[in-house]
Amino acid sequence: MTRWRWLATLVGVAWLAGCAVTPAWRANPTPDQRQCRDRLAAFDAAVAEAGVGDAGAAHVAGFPYLRTDRLLASFADELRDSPETPRHADWLARLRGLDAGARRIEAANLPAEARQRLTRRFGDAPAAAVNACAERLLGKELLGKELLDEELRGSEDRPARRALHEAIEMPDHYVDSWRVLGLYPLTRLGLAWGYTRWREEYLATFGRPFPASAEVRRYAPEPLAAEGLDAASAARLVREAPRSPLGMLALDDARLRRLAAYHAPAFAIETRSHDDRPGTPVWRRGAAGPRPGVDTTRPEVDVRLAHTRFHGAVLPQLVYTLWFPARTRSGAFDILGGRLDGVIWRVTLGEDGRPLIYDSIHACGCYHLFFPVPPLRRVSVAADHDLREAPLTPMSAHPRGEGERLRLRLAAVSHYLVGVESARASQPSQATYALTLAREPPRFGQRSLVLPSGGRRSLYGPEGIVSASARRERFLLWPAGIRSPGAMRQWGTHATVFVGRRHFDEPYLFEAAFALP
C-alpha cells in the first residue's frame, strides 16, 4: 500500500506540474472547468493509491478525460487536418469512451473505504460524476465552437485539437531503460539463440498426433448461439452490419454473440492433470489474502470485438481467450511453470466478411503464431534475415467447409497450440464452453471480479499483469525490456517478441508480412 501512496503523490505532482505550464487556450477556465479538473485529479489519485488502475488503454497526456489504444492512436496523424468531419468526431468519442469505461471499472474495484471517501465528495456514483465532468470538458475544449485564445478567435485553427494530436502517442509496452541496463545489443544474441532453438523444436512437433497414452478431452462452444448461421450468412452479417465513420463494426450484443459463436473454435486438449482443464478465472481465499484461480466446473471463453488495419481497410477481429488453472511445473528448475495460463485465438475477417487470417498467442504474449487463409500468403520480411523474431507461420489455414469448425489442438502442461484442423461441427465432445462477451458487465473480460470477502478487483494489476502468475523466467529475460516475461497480461498490453519490438494489437500487424495476390 505504501507503494501506491507514493504513486498517488506522483500523480499529484504531475498534476501540479501540468498546471504550471497551462496552455493559452486553457488559461481562463470557468469555475465548472476548475471543479471538473479537481474531481478528475482526486479520482485518479484515489485509484492510484488503491492500486486499481485499469491498464487496457493509455492516458493521453494533458487530457485526463481521454485514453487511447494502438488502433485509435494510428488515426491521429491522418485526422489532424480534418477536425470537423464525422471521422474526427467518431475518433474523439472513442477516446472518451475508453476513458469512461475504464473509470466505471476502476470505481467498481475501489476498496470500500476509498469508495466511501469519493462518495462523500462526489455523491452516490463517483464514476458517473467524474464522467459527467469529463464530458463537459470534452465539449468545452474539443467540441465547442468558441476559442479561448482571443488572438485566434474567428480562425479555423483549433489550438486544443492541435495539442491533442501532438499528445497522442502509440502505447508501448517495452521498457527501453531495461534494454539499456541489460546490454540488449549483446544479450539479444542469447535471446535470439534461445528463440531459434524453441522454434525448431516446436515446428518439428507441430501437427503430430498426441501420445496414445494421453487422455484427449474435446470442448465445443454451446450450440444454440450460432443457430441459423452458415458461412454465407455469417459473412453477410459482417458486410451488412453498420459501420462507424472510422470503419469500426457496430454490432449489438445479440448479433456479436451469434457471429462469435459461428467462428468460435473447438478445442482438443491433451489432459494429464487438473491444470489442463479450462475454466473461468475467479478470486479465491488465500492465507495472505485473495489469490486468483480458475473454476474448472464452468468452462468459459471470453470473446471481444477488436479491429485492425489492412491496406486501407479497417477489419473486424474476434478475439477468444481460454483460461487454465496453471502451467504445471515439471521440477524445481522449471522456469516456465506457474499459476494461471491462457491461450488467445484471433479471427480477422476480411472485407468479404470471411476469415482472412488467424493468429494466436498465450496470455503472456508469448508464442505468437500466424495462420493465413489462402489466397493470403506469407511474404518475405527483413526479420527473416536478421536476429529479430519474424512472424512464425507453421501452416496455412484452409477455408472451413460447411458443417465444419476449426479445432485447435493444445498440448498438456505447456498448452502449446500443436495443430489446427477441421472437424465436423456435429462431432460429439466431452464438454461445451460458454461464450462471454468481454464488454459485458459485471466481469468486463476479467477486469472486475467478485472477491471472496466482498467487493471487486480486476484480475490484472495496474500495469496489466496478473502478479500471481509471475514466472521465474523473468530473472533471465528482463533485458528484453518486457515486464515480468511469462506472466499473464491484460488485452492491450501484450508485447510478443523478445528480439525486436511487436505488440499483439498493432494496427498494421499483418500488412508487412502478408499479402493477397
XYZ file of C-alpha atoms in Angstrom:
517
model
C 0.000 0.000 0.000
C 2.924 2.353 0.710
C 3.954 1.916 -2.920
C 0.571 3.112 -4.136
C 0.599 6.108 -1.756
C 3.855 7.159 -3.350
C 2.243 6.685 -6.771
C -0.690 8.854 -5.714
C 1.770 11.541 -4.625
C 3.468 11.379 -8.012
C 0.086 11.743 -9.729
C -0.499 14.921 -7.699
C 2.958 16.276 -8.517
C 2.398 15.567 -12.212
C -0.930 17.337 -11.999
C 0.654 20.448 -10.422
C 3.439 20.374 -12.989
C 0.850 20.313 -15.754
C -0.922 23.307 -14.217
C 2.375 25.243 -14.174
C 2.566 25.160 -17.977
C -1.094 25.807 -18.746
C -1.501 26.496 -22.490
C -3.094 29.750 -23.641
C -6.309 28.088 -24.761
C -6.804 26.753 -21.220
C -5.690 29.880 -19.367
C -9.100 31.201 -18.270
C -11.148 28.221 -17.089
C -14.667 28.647 -15.808
C -15.465 27.603 -12.212
C -17.077 24.429 -13.575
C -13.938 23.543 -15.544
C -11.744 24.045 -12.478
C -14.064 21.881 -10.384
C -14.128 19.167 -13.027
C -10.357 19.033 -13.288
C -10.094 18.859 -9.500
C -12.564 15.964 -9.499
C -10.662 14.064 -12.169
C -7.395 14.575 -10.273
C -8.960 13.398 -6.990
C -10.444 10.319 -8.657
C -7.128 9.403 -10.331
C -5.262 9.871 -7.057
C -7.705 7.555 -5.223
C -7.367 4.932 -7.960
C -3.549 5.136 -7.902
C -3.397 4.913 -4.098
C -5.643 1.834 -4.101
C -3.698 0.223 -6.961
C -6.806 -0.453 -9.070
C -5.877 1.417 -12.239
C -7.000 -0.210 -15.487
C -4.161 -0.677 -17.991
C -6.165 -1.604 -21.078
C -5.849 1.882 -22.574
C -3.234 4.605 -22.087
C -3.917 8.033 -20.615
C -3.441 10.959 -23.004
C -1.033 13.498 -21.500
C -2.752 16.803 -20.800
C -6.237 15.412 -21.462
C -7.251 13.477 -18.333
C -10.684 12.684 -19.778
C -9.287 10.716 -22.757
C -7.469 7.392 -23.169
C -6.144 5.726 -26.282
C -5.205 2.320 -27.608
C -2.940 1.478 -30.517
C -5.731 1.409 -33.092
C -7.068 4.864 -32.203
C -3.547 6.277 -31.943
C -2.937 5.180 -35.544
C -5.576 7.685 -36.746
C -4.064 10.731 -35.002
C -1.893 11.983 -37.867
C -4.333 11.376 -40.706
C -7.177 13.138 -38.848
C -5.050 16.151 -37.931
C -6.237 18.180 -40.936
C -9.909 17.134 -40.845
C -11.183 18.361 -37.454
C -14.816 18.938 -38.447
C -15.543 15.581 -40.077
C -17.645 12.660 -38.790
C -14.459 10.561 -38.669
C -12.817 13.002 -36.265
C -15.961 13.144 -34.115
C -16.055 9.333 -34.013
C -12.384 9.300 -33.023
C -12.926 11.744 -30.161
C -15.975 9.807 -28.968
C -13.966 6.594 -28.855
C -11.084 8.215 -26.960
C -13.633 9.462 -24.434
C -15.372 6.066 -24.381
C -12.164 4.248 -23.446
C -11.676 6.588 -20.502
C -15.320 6.440 -19.404
C -15.380 2.636 -19.434
C -12.092 2.384 -17.547
C -13.329 4.805 -14.866
C -16.503 2.782 -14.301
C -14.393 -0.334 -13.770
C -11.870 1.456 -11.556
C -14.664 2.848 -9.372
C -16.234 -0.619 -9.015
C -12.858 -2.058 -7.982
C -12.048 0.569 -5.330
C -11.859 -0.760 -1.755
C -14.885 0.170 0.350
C -13.085 2.871 2.340
C -11.726 4.632 -0.750
C -15.092 4.407 -2.497
C -16.824 5.881 0.566
C -14.419 8.840 0.570
C -15.220 9.558 -3.069
C -18.929 9.085 -2.406
C -18.845 11.694 0.351
C -17.208 14.103 -2.081
C -18.977 13.308 -5.366
C -22.257 11.637 -4.383
C -23.522 8.070 -4.638
C -21.998 7.427 -8.098
C -18.379 8.670 -8.239
C -17.726 7.258 -11.715
C -20.862 8.890 -13.112
C -19.890 12.197 -11.521
C -16.370 12.280 -12.943
C -17.558 11.026 -16.337
C -20.151 13.810 -16.462
C -17.345 16.303 -15.743
C -15.196 14.661 -18.407
C -17.983 15.046 -20.975
C -18.281 18.766 -20.161
C -14.531 19.267 -20.504
C -14.541 17.412 -23.815
C -17.363 19.586 -25.087
C -15.757 22.834 -23.956
C -12.177 22.131 -25.048
C -12.506 19.947 -28.143
C -16.076 20.134 -29.424
C -17.133 23.719 -28.646
C -17.137 26.307 -31.409
C -15.622 29.140 -29.348
C -11.869 29.563 -28.855
C -10.463 30.677 -25.514
C -7.425 32.331 -27.093
C -8.614 35.791 -28.155
C -5.932 36.117 -30.829
C -7.240 33.030 -32.586
C -10.964 33.803 -32.326
C -12.571 33.521 -35.725
C -9.705 31.464 -37.101
C -10.096 27.914 -38.308
C -7.146 26.961 -36.105
C -8.138 24.917 -33.042
C -5.250 25.008 -30.535
C -6.803 22.405 -28.202
C -7.184 19.905 -31.016
C -3.695 20.615 -32.268
C -2.382 19.933 -28.769
C -4.367 16.690 -28.608
C -2.946 15.377 -31.871
C 0.551 16.166 -30.655
C -0.109 14.445 -27.305
C -1.417 11.174 -28.767
C 1.304 8.547 -28.692
C 1.244 4.897 -29.669
C 1.307 2.923 -26.383
C 4.477 0.875 -25.985
C 4.935 -1.984 -23.509
C 8.681 -2.305 -23.856
C 10.906 -0.655 -21.237
C 13.837 0.868 -23.113
C 15.779 1.629 -19.918
C 15.788 -2.099 -19.096
C 17.236 -2.836 -22.531
C 19.976 -0.288 -21.904
C 20.777 -1.698 -18.454
C 20.617 -5.248 -19.784
C 23.086 -4.517 -22.613
C 20.432 -5.501 -25.131
C 22.694 -5.320 -28.219
C 24.660 -8.196 -26.663
C 22.013 -10.109 -24.712
C 19.723 -10.244 -27.730
C 22.206 -12.697 -29.245
C 21.383 -15.172 -26.475
C 17.669 -14.359 -26.720
C 17.731 -14.985 -30.459
C 19.554 -18.290 -29.974
C 17.003 -19.414 -27.381
C 14.086 -18.462 -29.628
C 15.594 -20.228 -32.646
C 16.082 -23.396 -30.639
C 12.485 -23.292 -29.340
C 11.142 -22.620 -32.854
C 12.928 -25.604 -34.371
C 11.745 -27.942 -31.614
C 8.209 -26.602 -31.831
C 7.889 -26.841 -35.620
C 9.213 -30.402 -35.510
C 6.247 -31.444 -33.363
C 3.512 -29.265 -34.873
C 0.732 -31.351 -36.381
C 1.867 -34.655 -34.879
C -0.731 -36.840 -33.129
C -0.992 -36.668 -29.361
C 0.732 -39.519 -27.479
C -1.518 -42.559 -27.394
C -1.282 -42.722 -23.596
C -2.753 -39.257 -23.032
C -6.421 -38.511 -22.498
C -7.735 -36.021 -25.059
C -10.786 -34.031 -23.973
C -12.793 -32.192 -26.598
C -14.652 -28.956 -25.945
C -17.079 -27.233 -28.288
C -18.972 -23.947 -27.986
C -22.552 -24.117 -26.789
C -24.560 -24.911 -29.935
C -27.582 -22.621 -29.746
C -25.861 -19.232 -30.004
C -24.933 -19.597 -33.719
C -28.133 -21.340 -34.766
C -29.146 -20.455 -38.315
C -25.750 -19.155 -39.462
C -23.715 -20.707 -42.238
C -20.627 -19.364 -43.999
C -22.601 -17.174 -46.411
C -24.952 -15.708 -43.804
C -22.117 -15.121 -41.311
C -20.157 -13.228 -43.985
C -23.275 -11.283 -44.953
C -23.871 -10.341 -41.322
C -20.433 -8.674 -41.309
C -20.767 -6.987 -44.705
C -24.219 -5.567 -43.984
C -23.596 -4.517 -40.390
C -23.486 -0.766 -39.793
C -20.056 0.830 -39.509
C -18.906 3.854 -37.603
C -17.338 6.731 -39.579
C -13.890 5.313 -38.769
C -14.962 1.943 -40.162
C -15.485 0.017 -36.923
C -18.177 -2.655 -36.934
C -21.276 -1.736 -34.909
C -22.892 -4.921 -33.606
C -25.304 -5.249 -30.716
C -24.630 -7.966 -28.150
C -27.044 -10.460 -29.728
C -25.523 -10.265 -33.209
C -21.972 -10.203 -31.869
C -22.711 -13.308 -29.825
C -24.085 -15.140 -32.888
C -21.116 -14.161 -35.043
C -18.641 -15.093 -32.311
C -20.335 -18.450 -31.796
C -20.133 -19.251 -35.519
C -16.375 -18.564 -35.690
C -15.551 -19.945 -32.221
C -13.071 -22.824 -32.369
C -13.448 -26.246 -30.830
C -10.593 -27.496 -28.641
C -8.913 -30.878 -28.332
C -6.833 -30.682 -25.166
C -4.303 -33.274 -24.089
C -5.215 -33.699 -20.425
C -2.837 -35.067 -17.818
C -3.881 -33.119 -14.717
C -6.376 -30.647 -13.356
C -4.186 -27.847 -14.750
C -5.136 -28.930 -18.281
C -8.869 -28.387 -17.738
C -10.166 -24.988 -18.903
C -12.381 -22.835 -16.731
C -13.304 -19.366 -15.529
C -10.967 -17.001 -13.615
C -12.099 -16.282 -10.041
C -10.707 -14.841 -6.826
C -10.260 -17.393 -4.017
C -9.426 -17.093 -0.350
C -5.757 -17.426 0.473
C -3.663 -17.329 3.623
C -2.156 -13.980 2.599
C -5.328 -12.588 1.025
C -7.277 -13.231 -2.178
C -5.471 -15.216 -4.854
C -6.521 -15.792 -8.466
C -7.625 -19.216 -9.598
C -9.678 -20.895 -12.327
C -13.002 -22.612 -11.698
C -12.877 -25.655 -13.991
C -16.519 -26.568 -13.300
C -17.561 -23.639 -15.529
C -15.591 -23.608 -18.801
C -15.901 -20.189 -20.414
C -14.179 -18.396 -23.263
C -14.013 -14.593 -23.336
C -14.625 -13.049 -26.737
C -14.051 -9.433 -27.686
C -14.630 -7.462 -30.862
C -11.442 -5.695 -31.973
C -10.246 -4.143 -35.235
C -7.085 -3.913 -37.296
C -5.986 -2.041 -40.415
C -5.044 -3.778 -43.637
C -4.182 -1.902 -46.848
C -6.625 0.934 -46.302
C -9.443 -1.132 -44.788
C -10.492 -1.409 -41.149
C -11.164 -5.102 -40.497
C -13.087 -6.648 -37.579
C -11.488 -9.245 -35.335
C -12.946 -11.787 -32.922
C -10.570 -12.496 -30.040
C -11.140 -15.617 -27.896
C -9.362 -16.296 -24.571
C -9.305 -19.705 -22.874
C -8.013 -19.971 -19.286
C -6.291 -22.805 -17.397
C -5.504 -23.067 -13.645
C -1.746 -23.263 -14.208
C 1.155 -24.367 -16.318
C 2.301 -27.284 -14.171
C 5.905 -27.043 -13.028
C 7.965 -30.052 -14.094
C 10.522 -29.660 -11.313
C 12.490 -27.312 -9.120
C 14.382 -25.875 -12.100
C 11.333 -25.258 -14.315
C 11.314 -21.520 -15.037
C 8.204 -21.569 -17.269
C 5.619 -23.073 -14.918
C 3.363 -21.106 -12.606
C -0.156 -20.171 -11.627
C -2.680 -19.442 -14.399
C -2.225 -19.947 -18.104
C -4.228 -18.768 -21.079
C -4.455 -19.246 -24.842
C -5.731 -16.490 -27.137
C -7.105 -17.231 -30.607
C -7.936 -14.393 -33.001
C -10.013 -14.436 -36.176
C -9.516 -11.491 -38.529
C -12.340 -11.130 -41.053
C -11.659 -9.701 -44.500
C -13.710 -7.147 -46.406
C -15.859 -10.006 -47.735
C -16.774 -10.964 -44.164
C -14.874 -14.270 -44.286
C -11.731 -15.220 -42.339
C -8.600 -13.618 -43.765
C -6.049 -14.765 -41.190
C -5.944 -16.477 -37.803
C -3.281 -15.901 -35.183
C -2.632 -16.973 -31.620
C -0.613 -16.129 -28.517
C -0.610 -17.265 -24.928
C -1.997 -14.766 -22.435
C 1.602 -13.826 -21.580
C 2.104 -12.537 -25.133
C 4.402 -15.498 -25.888
C 4.381 -17.963 -28.809
C 2.818 -15.758 -31.483
C 1.700 -17.909 -34.439
C 0.077 -16.891 -37.743
C -2.240 -18.956 -39.967
C -3.174 -17.125 -43.191
C -6.197 -18.291 -45.172
C -5.402 -18.703 -48.897
C -5.095 -16.733 -51.115
C -3.460 -14.621 -48.378
C 0.147 -15.703 -48.127
C 3.247 -15.025 -46.086
C 5.827 -12.842 -47.840
C 9.470 -12.211 -47.022
C 10.257 -9.569 -44.407
C 13.529 -8.085 -43.181
C 13.283 -10.025 -39.903
C 13.603 -13.268 -41.886
C 17.245 -12.358 -42.470
C 18.386 -10.910 -39.140
C 18.135 -11.657 -35.425
C 14.589 -10.356 -34.939
C 11.683 -12.747 -34.483
C 9.880 -12.912 -37.814
C 6.161 -13.827 -37.928
C 6.056 -17.599 -37.356
C 3.665 -19.341 -39.755
C 3.506 -23.112 -39.131
C 0.845 -23.650 -41.835
C -1.938 -22.045 -43.807
C -5.484 -22.456 -42.544
C -7.651 -23.660 -45.394
C -11.194 -22.294 -45.629
C -13.545 -24.310 -43.487
C -16.273 -26.251 -45.242
C -19.972 -26.190 -44.491
C -20.793 -28.064 -41.323
C -17.168 -27.828 -40.154
C -15.449 -25.941 -37.380
C -11.762 -25.270 -36.772
C -10.400 -27.335 -33.907
C -7.315 -26.276 -32.003
C -5.117 -28.997 -30.538
C -3.436 -27.963 -27.276
C -0.652 -29.929 -25.609
C -0.741 -30.880 -21.933
C 1.270 -28.832 -19.411
C 2.608 -26.206 -21.867
C -0.768 -25.720 -23.593
C 1.138 -25.111 -26.810
C -1.018 -24.907 -29.905
C 0.230 -28.018 -31.753
C -2.347 -28.390 -34.511
C -5.151 -26.638 -36.372
C -7.599 -28.951 -38.098
C -11.120 -29.080 -39.457
C -13.726 -31.062 -37.565
C -17.394 -31.731 -38.110
C -19.403 -29.294 -36.033
C -21.711 -32.155 -35.129
C -18.861 -34.326 -33.791
C -19.553 -35.168 -30.129
C -17.409 -33.592 -27.410
C -16.938 -34.292 -23.728
C -17.972 -30.780 -22.742
C -19.161 -27.431 -24.033
C -17.985 -23.982 -23.084
C -19.913 -20.739 -22.759
C -19.019 -17.610 -24.665
C -18.807 -14.446 -22.553
C -18.576 -11.029 -24.194
C -15.598 -9.125 -22.777
C -17.548 -5.853 -22.929
C -20.391 -7.156 -20.770
C -20.775 -6.303 -17.068
C -20.110 -7.284 -14.385
C -16.846 -9.073 -15.299
C -15.795 -6.902 -18.272
C -13.349 -9.507 -19.555
C -11.915 -10.321 -16.094
C -11.385 -6.615 -15.315
C -13.803 -6.728 -12.347
C -14.253 -9.996 -10.442
C -16.014 -10.620 -7.127
C -13.718 -11.034 -4.102
C -14.406 -13.827 -1.566
C -14.945 -11.341 1.273
C -16.962 -8.860 -0.802
C -16.064 -6.066 -3.140
C -14.452 -6.431 -6.548
C -10.984 -6.477 -8.071
C -9.536 -6.840 -11.528
C -7.635 -9.997 -12.357
C -4.924 -7.627 -13.608
C -2.775 -5.157 -11.712
C -2.273 -1.502 -12.649
C 0.363 -2.478 -15.221
C -1.970 -5.010 -16.828
C -0.175 -8.028 -15.327
C -1.511 -10.851 -13.132
C 1.200 -10.628 -10.486
C 0.390 -14.059 -9.033
C 1.230 -15.613 -12.412
C 4.855 -14.428 -12.411
C 7.324 -16.936 -13.874
C 10.941 -17.474 -12.906
C 11.973 -16.790 -16.488
C 11.627 -13.070 -15.691
C 15.002 -13.186 -13.945
C 16.649 -14.248 -17.212
C 14.618 -12.402 -19.833
C 14.274 -8.908 -18.347
C 16.965 -7.458 -20.683
C 14.394 -7.833 -23.498
C 12.557 -4.895 -21.911
C 9.324 -6.758 -21.120
C 7.858 -6.501 -17.627
C 7.559 -9.906 -15.944
C 8.021 -12.127 -19.024
C 5.758 -15.172 -18.894
C 3.119 -13.584 -16.641
C -0.486 -13.341 -17.829
C -1.472 -9.942 -19.232
C -4.491 -7.785 -19.996
C -5.698 -7.114 -23.525
C -3.791 -4.146 -24.930
C -0.560 -4.893 -23.040
C 0.841 -7.878 -24.967
C 4.406 -7.423 -26.176
C 5.003 -10.522 -28.304
C 8.712 -10.758 -29.175
C 11.914 -10.706 -27.156
C 14.140 -9.807 -30.109
C 12.714 -6.809 -31.906
C 9.538 -4.959 -30.963
C 5.967 -6.068 -31.672
C 2.577 -5.913 -29.951
C -0.373 -8.221 -30.476
C -2.817 -5.369 -31.136
C -0.639 -3.343 -33.507
C -2.956 -1.802 -36.126
C -0.716 -2.650 -39.097
C 0.477 -6.014 -37.793
C -0.409 -8.066 -40.890
C 0.460 -5.584 -43.659
C 4.229 -6.078 -43.585
C 4.325 -9.884 -43.703
C 1.157 -10.991 -45.532
C -0.212 -10.136 -48.948
C -3.055 -11.010 -51.278
C -2.294 -11.849 -54.910
